[in-house]
Amino acid sequence: MWESWSSLGWDVHLDWHPDTGRPGLADALRRAIRERRLGPGTALPSTRALAKDLGIARGTVTRVYADLAAEGYLLTSQGAPTRVAAGGTAPAVPAREHPRTTTRSRDARWNLSPGRPDLSSFPRAAWLSAARRVLLEAPPGVFDYGDPRGPAVLREALARYLARSRGVVTDPERVVVCGGFNHAMAVLAQVLREDGELAFEDPSLPEFRATATGNGLSVTGVRVDEHGLVVSELDSPAVVVTPAHQFPLGYTLAPARRTALTRWAGRNGGLVIEDDYDGEFRFDRRPVGAVQALAPERTIYVGSVSKTLAPSLRIGWIVPPRSLVEPVRAALAATGWRAPSMDHLILAEMLTSGSYDRHVRQRRLAYRKRRDRLLAALPESVTPLGISAGLHVVLLLPSGVPEEDAFAAVARESIALEQLGRFWIRAGGRPQGIVVGYATPPEHAFTPAIEALTRSLRAITR
Ligand SMILES: Cc1ncc(COP(=O)(O)O)c(C=O)c1O
């Protein structure tokens, strides 16, 4: 994390030449802030220290700081260091001639990109105390190369957690720890290579489809309706599904479709890859358990901590049918993967101490409130899809309003989110919508982000 650069002696590259004087220095600072070389909250050197460093008059630095504070880049306050402002790093994004389907979250003032938890809610204290316990108690062997399936204590803790919270049928020998869903996809593509083809829900996340094709599989799309995957249209040896909360449309796989899916797998020797990416976050009732429990020998269950803790941890798990445990382990080892045991042991400690469950419960409550507040604030002209669950919601636009118009309007308010169009496999005749990640902004930015969103939606749907 950035801290005071003068007191800690950290070096910051300022692209500045003395001949460019005050305007040049202001530009160099703006650039450093926009490019996040000076992140939000960073304390700048005192005017005296910077003037001395750069060999210029102190008054020049004072005026540059004042200009940048007026522009919203810096926060000044009497008796405290001048700091980089949180929102000042992102001046409003102008509408583009050729709009993209995504505003890059780092360019935007309000980050409503789907797929992220609120990163500021990471349970630092719980992680730290679990890390302390692990480091105090672990034998030297934990610093060696470990089992490619992950340390036994994590596999044991996960087996208990998945059975308890998601109804997964498993035991520690069946759990393979990996680096998240996308990594699992790359590994499973090696295992499924002989089949050659993998079906995905249409719509679904294009990055995972790209991982499958990049690893030698061909990809087909299967339609989704308000009951989830249309199982009767399946015509591939294996399929990736999001039964708890279809991504991105937000439906749950209906009981009859769950039965149909497991029957399809049994009848055709088919394989179901269950992406249980946000199964912990059901708000209106207890979550429906994993499909895996209905057909454990025909389902490869996959989950990760990307929504519950943080995507940067890169920790996920695969629970394959018994017959595929060894092929999955071998495919994982063949990629050169060695489990980062230290983080795995910390997660195991959090799972056994109950601090993981406590964090998930607290986040569930927080995201439920956010979802309620978002839906209450929306103009009636947009239609939210799906069940009360998860970290994102699809908003259908009124007929006649194209996604590009909504995207340009939210970009004018400097909001990052995604167009629904990005997720379809087959083009044409699709409903127009946007995908809003209400879990993403930190707590203090949630209300203004929602206000900006509703303003932009009112502007286009009036
Ligand atoms: C549908 C879906 N599945 C899974 C994940 C988690 O992916 P990973 O575990 O690779 O971070 C995401 C994250 O955005 C997702 O949107």
Coordinates of N, CA and C and ligand atoms in Angstrom, one line a residue, residues 114-116 179-183 205 208 242 247 275 277 303-307 311 314-316, ligand 1:
P114 N -19.4 -6.1 -12.7 CA -19.8 -7.3 -12.1 C -18.6 -8.3 -11.8
G115 N -18.8 -9.2 -10.9 CA -17.7 -10.2 -10.7 C -16.8 -10.0 -9.6
R116 N -17.0 -8.9 -8.8 CA -16.0 -8.6 -7.7 C -16.8 -8.5 -6.4
G179 N -6.2 -23.0 -8.6 CA -6.0 -21.6 -8.6 C -7.3 -20.8 -9.0
G180 N -8.5 -21.4 -8.7 CA -9.7 -20.7 -9.1 C -10.4 -21.3 -10.3
F181 N -11.6 -20.8 -10.7 CA -12.4 -21.5 -11.7 C -11.6 -21.5 -13.1
N182 N -11.0 -20.4 -13.4 CA -10.4 -20.3 -14.7 C -9.2 -21.3 -14.8
H183 N -8.5 -21.4 -13.7 CA -7.4 -22.4 -13.7 C -8.0 -23.8 -13.8
L205 N -19.7 -16.4 -19.3 CA -18.5 -15.6 -19.2 C -17.5 -15.9 -20.4
F208 N -14.0 -17.6 -19.8 CA -13.9 -19.1 -19.5 C -14.0 -19.9 -20.8
T242 N -24.0 -23.0 -14.3 CA -24.0 -22.2 -13.0 C -25.4 -22.4 -12.4
F247 N -25.0 -17.3 -14.5 CA -24.2 -16.1 -14.8 C -24.3 -15.8 -16.3
D275 N -20.2 -24.8 -11.9 CA -19.5 -23.6 -11.5 C -20.3 -22.9 -10.4
Y277 N -20.0 -20.4 -8.3 CA -19.2 -19.3 -8.1 C -19.7 -18.4 -7.0
G303 N -15.4 -24.5 -7.2 CA -15.7 -23.3 -6.5 C -14.4 -22.5 -6.2
S304 N -14.6 -21.3 -5.7 CA -13.4 -20.6 -5.4 C -13.7 -19.5 -4.3
V305 N -12.6 -18.9 -3.8 CA -12.8 -17.8 -2.8 C -12.9 -16.4 -3.5
S306 N -13.0 -16.4 -4.8 CA -13.0 -15.1 -5.5 C -14.1 -14.2 -5.1
K307 N -15.3 -14.8 -4.8 CA -16.4 -13.9 -4.4 C -16.5 -13.8 -2.9
P311 N -10.4 -12.2 -5.3 CA -9.9 -12.9 -6.4 C -8.4 -13.1 -6.5
R314 N -6.3 -16.3 -5.6 CA -6.3 -17.5 -6.6 C -6.3 -18.8 -5.8
I315 N -7.4 -19.0 -5.1 CA -7.6 -20.3 -4.5 C -9.0 -20.8 -4.9
G316 N -9.0 -22.0 -5.4 CA -10.3 -22.6 -5.8 C -10.2 -24.1 -5.5
Ligands
LIG1 C1 -19.4 -17.1 -13.6 C2 -18.2 -17.0 -12.7 N1 -17.6 -18.2 -12.3 C3 -16.5 -18.2 -11.6 C4 -15.9 -17.0 -11.3 C5 -14.6 -17.1 -10.4 O1 -13.5 -17.3 -11.2 P1 -12.1 -17.5 -10.6 O2 -12.3 -18.5 -9.5 O3 -11.2 -17.9 -11.7 O4 -11.7 -16.1 -10.0 C6 -16.4 -15.8 -11.7 C7 -15.6 -14.6 -11.4 O5 -15.9 -13.5 -11.9 C8 -17.6 -15.8 -12.5 O6 -18.1 -14.7 -12.9

